[in-house]
Amino acid sequence: MDIKTYSKLIKDTINNYNEDIFFNDDLIEDLLLNHHPDKKILSIKSLVRKIKKPYKTLCLYVKNDYNQLISVSVNKCIEYKYDKYDPIKQKKIQISDGFRTIINCGTKTEYYFDYTSKNEENERVGVCNSCQKRGKVCVDHYPIPFKKILNDFISKENIIYDNVKVQYIKNSGFNLVDKTLQNQFLYYHDLNASYRTLCRQCNSSFGSYSY
């Protein structure tokens, strides 16, 4: 089976399971136990899909024999299984995540609270600007994607991207180590960013607008 077909099979299988419901699946568990490149998964009691803070994205977690929840990446596992895993690429993603973390302190979060409200179940919901359905939404950069704002900032400040240092903080994700850089990017980002709300399905379908 080629990587594209296998990847679709894995993701379709995971999407069969609802959020916050624990489950077991031999196909997914075999992949995680044998092919995770940067986390040694020794045991799997169950699996669950949960929103990962601070990114507010739906992620897969392993519950181990000690009842600990560990976030895992099937994308990394698939790449590793097919000899496509690139540690340098992963470092770039971590740096990008560091820049994404800091923007949660600015206008993006303000926009989220301005355009959502709590429903009867005490969940924050809003209207998707694409399909117009009301439900759980995320804040999408539009019309200028986040990647372009970040790349323009890196170019403007003559920053060597690969030299940016990040650290992982529990419940916060990857963070920029340099506080001055944090403040500089947050200021630049908030001057240039505008947003819309999208449901998860529409957000996934738009991607980064071919940028």
Coordinates of N, CA, C and O in Angstrom, one line a residue, residues 68-165:
Q68 N -2.0 8.1 32.1 CA -1.5 9.3 31.6 C -2.0 9.5 30.1 O -2.0 8.6 29.3
L69 N -2.4 10.8 29.8 CA -2.7 11.1 28.4 C -1.5 11.7 27.7 O -0.9 12.7 28.2
I70 N -1.1 11.1 26.6 CA 0.1 11.6 25.8 C -0.4 11.9 24.4 O -1.0 11.1 23.7
S71 N -0.1 13.1 24.0 CA -0.5 13.5 22.6 C 0.4 12.8 21.6 O 1.7 12.7 21.9
V72 N -0.1 12.4 20.5 CA 0.7 11.7 19.5 C 0.4 12.2 18.2 O -0.7 12.8 17.9
S73 N 1.3 11.9 17.2 CA 1.1 12.4 15.8 C 1.1 11.2 14.9 O 2.1 10.6 14.7
V74 N -0.1 10.9 14.3 CA -0.1 9.9 13.3 C 0.6 10.3 12.0 O 1.2 9.5 11.3
N75 N 0.6 11.6 11.7 CA 1.4 12.1 10.5 C 2.8 11.8 10.6 O 3.4 11.3 9.7
K76 N 3.4 12.0 11.8 CA 4.8 11.7 12.0 C 5.1 10.2 11.9 O 6.0 9.7 11.3
C77 N 4.1 9.4 12.5 CA 4.3 7.9 12.4 C 4.2 7.4 11.0 O 5.0 6.5 10.6
I78 N 3.3 8.0 10.2 CA 3.2 7.5 8.8 C 4.5 7.9 8.0 O 5.0 7.1 7.2
E79 N 5.0 9.1 8.2 CA 6.2 9.5 7.6 C 7.4 8.6 7.9 O 8.2 8.2 7.1
Y80 N 7.4 8.3 9.2 CA 8.5 7.4 9.7 C 8.4 6.0 9.2 O 9.4 5.4 8.7
K81 N 7.2 5.5 9.1 CA 6.9 4.1 8.6 C 7.4 4.0 7.1 O 7.9 3.0 6.7
Y82 N 7.2 5.1 6.3 CA 7.6 5.1 4.9 C 8.9 5.8 4.6 O 9.1 6.2 3.5
D83 N 9.7 6.0 5.7 CA 11.0 6.6 5.5 C 11.0 8.0 4.9 O 11.8 8.4 4.2
K84 N 9.9 8.7 5.3 CA 9.8 10.1 4.9 C 10.0 11.1 6.0 O 9.8 12.3 5.7
Y85 N 10.2 10.7 7.2 CA 10.3 11.6 8.3 C 11.6 12.4 8.2 O 12.7 11.9 8.0
D86 N 11.4 13.7 8.4 CA 12.5 14.7 8.3 C 12.6 15.5 9.6 O 11.7 16.4 9.8
P87 N 13.6 15.3 10.5 CA 13.7 16.0 11.7 C 13.9 17.5 11.5 O 13.4 18.3 12.3
I88 N 14.5 17.9 10.4 CA 14.7 19.4 10.1 C 13.3 20.0 9.9 O 13.0 21.1 10.3
K89 N 12.5 19.3 9.1 CA 11.1 19.8 8.8 C 10.4 19.9 10.1 O 9.6 20.9 10.3
Q90 N 10.5 19.0 11.0 CA 9.8 19.0 12.3 C 10.3 20.2 13.2 O 9.5 20.8 13.9
K91 N 11.6 20.5 13.1 CA 12.1 21.7 13.8 C 11.5 23.0 13.3 O 11.1 23.9 14.1
K92 N 11.3 23.1 12.0 CA 10.7 24.2 11.4 C 9.2 24.4 11.9 O 8.7 25.5 12.1
I93 N 8.5 23.2 12.0 CA 7.1 23.3 12.4 C 7.1 23.7 13.9 O 6.2 24.5 14.3
Q94 N 8.0 23.3 14.7 CA 8.0 23.7 16.1 C 8.3 25.2 16.2 O 7.7 25.9 17.1
I95 N 9.1 25.7 15.4 CA 9.4 27.2 15.4 C 8.1 27.9 15.0 O 7.7 28.9 15.6
S96 N 7.4 27.4 14.0 CA 6.2 28.1 13.5 C 5.2 28.0 14.7 O 4.4 29.0 14.9
D97 N 5.1 26.9 15.4 CA 4.2 26.8 16.5 C 4.5 27.8 17.6 O 3.6 28.3 18.2
G98 N 5.8 28.0 17.8 CA 6.2 29.0 18.8 C 5.7 30.4 18.4 O 5.2 31.2 19.3
F99 N 5.7 30.8 17.1 CA 5.2 32.1 16.7 C 3.6 32.0 16.8 O 3.0 33.1 17.2
R100 N 3.0 30.9 16.6 CA 1.6 30.8 16.7 C 1.1 31.0 18.1 O 0.0 31.5 18.4
T101 N 1.9 30.4 19.0 CA 1.5 30.5 20.5 C 1.4 31.9 20.9 O 0.4 32.3 21.6
I102 N 2.3 32.8 20.5 CA 2.3 34.2 21.1 C 1.1 35.0 20.6 O 0.6 35.9 21.3
I103 N 0.6 34.6 19.4 CA -0.6 35.4 18.9 C -1.8 35.2 19.7 O -2.8 36.0 19.6
N104 N -1.9 34.1 20.5 CA -3.0 33.9 21.4 C -3.2 35.0 22.4 O -4.2 35.1 23.1
C105 N -2.1 35.8 22.6 CA -2.1 36.9 23.6 C -2.7 38.2 23.0 O -2.7 39.3 23.7
G106 N -3.1 38.2 21.7 CA -3.5 39.4 21.0 C -4.9 39.4 20.5 O -5.8 38.9 21.0
T107 N -5.0 40.1 19.3 CA -6.3 40.3 18.7 C -7.0 39.0 18.2 O -8.2 39.0 18.1
K108 N -6.3 38.0 18.0 CA -6.9 36.7 17.6 C -7.8 36.2 18.7 O -9.0 35.8 18.4
T109 N -7.4 36.2 19.9 CA -8.2 35.7 21.0 C -9.4 36.7 21.3 O -10.5 36.3 21.6
E110 N -9.1 38.0 21.1 CA -10.1 39.0 21.3 C -11.3 38.8 20.3 O -12.4 38.9 20.6
Y111 N -10.9 38.5 19.0 CA -11.8 38.2 18.0 C -12.7 37.0 18.3 O -13.9 37.0 18.1
Y112 N -12.0 36.0 18.8 CA -12.8 34.7 19.2 C -13.9 35.0 20.2 O -15.0 34.6 20.0
F113 N -13.5 35.8 21.2 CA -14.5 36.1 22.3 C -15.6 37.1 21.8 O -16.7 37.0 22.2
D114 N -15.2 37.9 20.8 CA -16.2 38.9 20.3 C -17.2 38.2 19.4 O -18.4 38.7 19.3
Y115 N -16.8 37.1 18.7 CA -17.7 36.5 17.7 C -18.2 35.1 18.1 O -18.6 34.4 17.3
T116 N -18.1 34.8 19.4 CA -18.6 33.5 19.9 C -19.4 33.9 21.2 O -19.2 34.9 21.8
S117 N -20.3 33.0 21.6 CA -21.0 33.1 22.8 C -21.3 31.7 23.4 O -21.2 30.7 22.7
K118 N -21.6 31.6 24.7 CA -21.9 30.3 25.3 C -23.3 29.9 25.0 O -24.2 30.6 25.1
N119 N -23.4 28.6 24.7 CA -24.7 28.0 24.5 C -25.3 27.4 25.8 O -24.7 27.5 26.8
E120 N -26.3 26.6 25.7 CA -27.0 26.0 26.9 C -26.0 25.0 27.5 O -26.2 24.7 28.7
E121 N -25.1 24.4 26.8 CA -24.2 23.4 27.3 C -22.9 24.1 27.8 O -21.9 23.4 28.1
N122 N -22.9 25.4 27.8 CA -21.8 26.2 28.3 C -20.6 26.1 27.4 O -19.4 26.3 27.9
E123 N -20.8 25.8 26.1 CA -19.7 25.7 25.1 C -19.8 27.0 24.3 O -20.8 27.5 24.0
R124 N -18.6 27.5 23.9 CA -18.6 28.7 23.1 C -18.8 28.3 21.6 O -18.1 27.4 21.1
V125 N -19.8 28.9 21.0 CA -20.1 28.6 19.6 C -20.3 29.9 18.8 O -20.4 31.0 19.4
G126 N -20.2 29.8 17.5 CA -20.3 30.9 16.7 C -20.8 30.5 15.3 O -21.1 29.3 15.1
V127 N -20.9 31.4 14.4 CA -21.4 31.2 13.0 C -20.2 31.1 12.1 O -19.3 31.9 12.0
C128 N -20.1 30.0 11.3 CA -19.1 29.8 10.3 C -19.3 30.8 9.2 O -20.4 30.9 8.6
N129 N -18.3 31.6 8.9 CA -18.4 32.6 7.8 C -18.5 32.0 6.4 O -18.8 32.7 5.5
S130 N -18.3 30.7 6.3 CA -18.3 30.1 5.0 C -19.7 29.4 4.8 O -20.5 29.7 3.9
C131 N -20.0 28.4 5.6 CA -21.2 27.6 5.4 C -22.4 28.1 6.2 O -23.5 27.7 6.0
Q132 N -22.1 29.1 7.1 CA -23.2 29.8 7.8 C -23.8 28.9 8.9 O -24.8 29.3 9.5
K133 N -23.2 27.8 9.2 CA -23.8 26.9 10.3 C -23.3 27.4 11.6 O -22.1 27.9 11.7
R134 N -24.1 27.3 12.6 CA -23.7 27.7 14.0 C -23.2 26.4 14.8 O -23.8 25.4 14.7
G135 N -22.1 26.6 15.4 CA -21.5 25.5 16.2 C -20.1 25.9 16.7 O -19.8 27.1 16.7
K136 N -19.3 24.9 17.0 CA -17.9 25.2 17.4 C -17.2 25.8 16.2 O -17.2 25.2 15.1
V137 N -16.4 26.8 16.5 CA -15.7 27.5 15.4 C -14.3 27.8 15.8 O -14.0 27.8 17.0
C138 N -13.4 28.0 14.9 CA -12.0 28.5 15.1 C -11.8 29.8 14.4 O -12.6 30.2 13.5
V139 N -10.8 30.5 14.8 CA -10.5 31.8 14.2 C -9.5 31.6 13.0 O -8.4 31.0 13.3
D140 N -9.8 32.0 11.9 CA -9.0 31.8 10.7 C -8.5 33.1 10.2 O -9.2 34.1 10.1
H141 N -7.2 33.2 9.9 CA -6.6 34.4 9.3 C -7.1 34.6 7.8 O -7.0 33.6 7.0
Y142 N -7.7 35.7 7.6 CA -8.3 36.0 6.2 C -8.4 37.5 6.0 O -8.8 38.2 6.9
P143 N -8.0 37.9 4.8 CA -7.6 37.2 3.6 C -6.1 36.8 3.6 O -5.6 36.1 2.8
I144 N -5.3 37.4 4.5 CA -3.9 37.2 4.5 C -3.6 36.0 5.5 O -3.9 36.1 6.7
P145 N -3.1 34.9 5.0 CA -2.9 33.7 5.8 C -1.7 33.9 6.8 O -0.8 34.8 6.6
F146 N -1.8 33.2 7.9 CA -0.7 33.4 9.0 C 0.7 33.1 8.4 O 1.6 33.9 8.7
K147 N 0.8 32.2 7.5 CA 2.2 31.9 7.0 C 2.8 33.1 6.2 O 4.0 33.3 6.3
K148 N 1.9 33.8 5.5 CA 2.5 35.0 4.8 C 2.9 36.1 5.8 O 3.9 36.7 5.7
I149 N 2.0 36.3 6.8 CA 2.4 37.3 7.9 C 3.7 36.9 8.5 O 4.6 37.8 8.7
L150 N 3.9 35.7 8.9 CA 5.1 35.2 9.5 C 6.3 35.4 8.6 O 7.4 35.9 9.0
N151 N 6.1 34.9 7.3 CA 7.3 35.0 6.4 C 7.7 36.5 6.1 O 8.8 36.8 6.0
D152 N 6.7 37.3 6.0 CA 7.0 38.8 5.8 C 7.7 39.3 7.0 O 8.6 40.2 6.8
F153 N 7.3 38.9 8.2 CA 8.0 39.4 9.4 C 9.5 38.9 9.4 O 10.4 39.7 9.7
I154 N 9.7 37.6 9.1 CA 11.0 37.1 9.1 C 11.9 37.8 8.1 O 13.0 38.1 8.4
S155 N 11.3 38.1 6.9 CA 12.1 38.8 5.9 C 12.4 40.3 6.3 O 13.5 40.7 6.2
K156 N 11.4 40.9 6.9 CA 11.5 42.3 7.3 C 12.6 42.5 8.4 O 13.4 43.4 8.3
E157 N 12.6 41.6 9.3 CA 13.6 41.7 10.4 C 14.9 40.9 10.2 O 15.7 40.9 11.1
N158 N 15.0 40.4 9.0 CA 16.3 39.6 8.6 C 16.6 38.5 9.7 O 17.8 38.4 10.1
I159 N 15.6 37.8 10.0 CA 15.8 36.7 11.0 C 16.2 35.4 10.3 O 15.6 35.1 9.3
I160 N 17.2 34.7 10.9 CA 17.5 33.4 10.4 C 16.6 32.4 11.1 O 16.7 32.1 12.3
Y161 N 15.6 31.9 10.3 CA 14.5 31.2 10.9 C 15.0 30.0 11.7 O 14.5 29.7 12.8
D162 N 16.0 29.2 11.1 CA 16.4 28.0 11.8 C 17.1 28.3 13.1 O 17.3 27.3 13.9
N163 N 17.5 29.5 13.3 CA 18.2 29.8 14.6 C 17.3 30.3 15.7 O 17.7 30.5 16.8
V164 N 16.0 30.4 15.4 CA 15.0 30.8 16.4 C 14.9 29.7 17.4 O 14.7 28.5 17.1
K165 N 15.0 30.0 18.7 CA 14.9 29.0 19.7 C 13.5 28.9 20.3 O 12.9 29.9 20.6

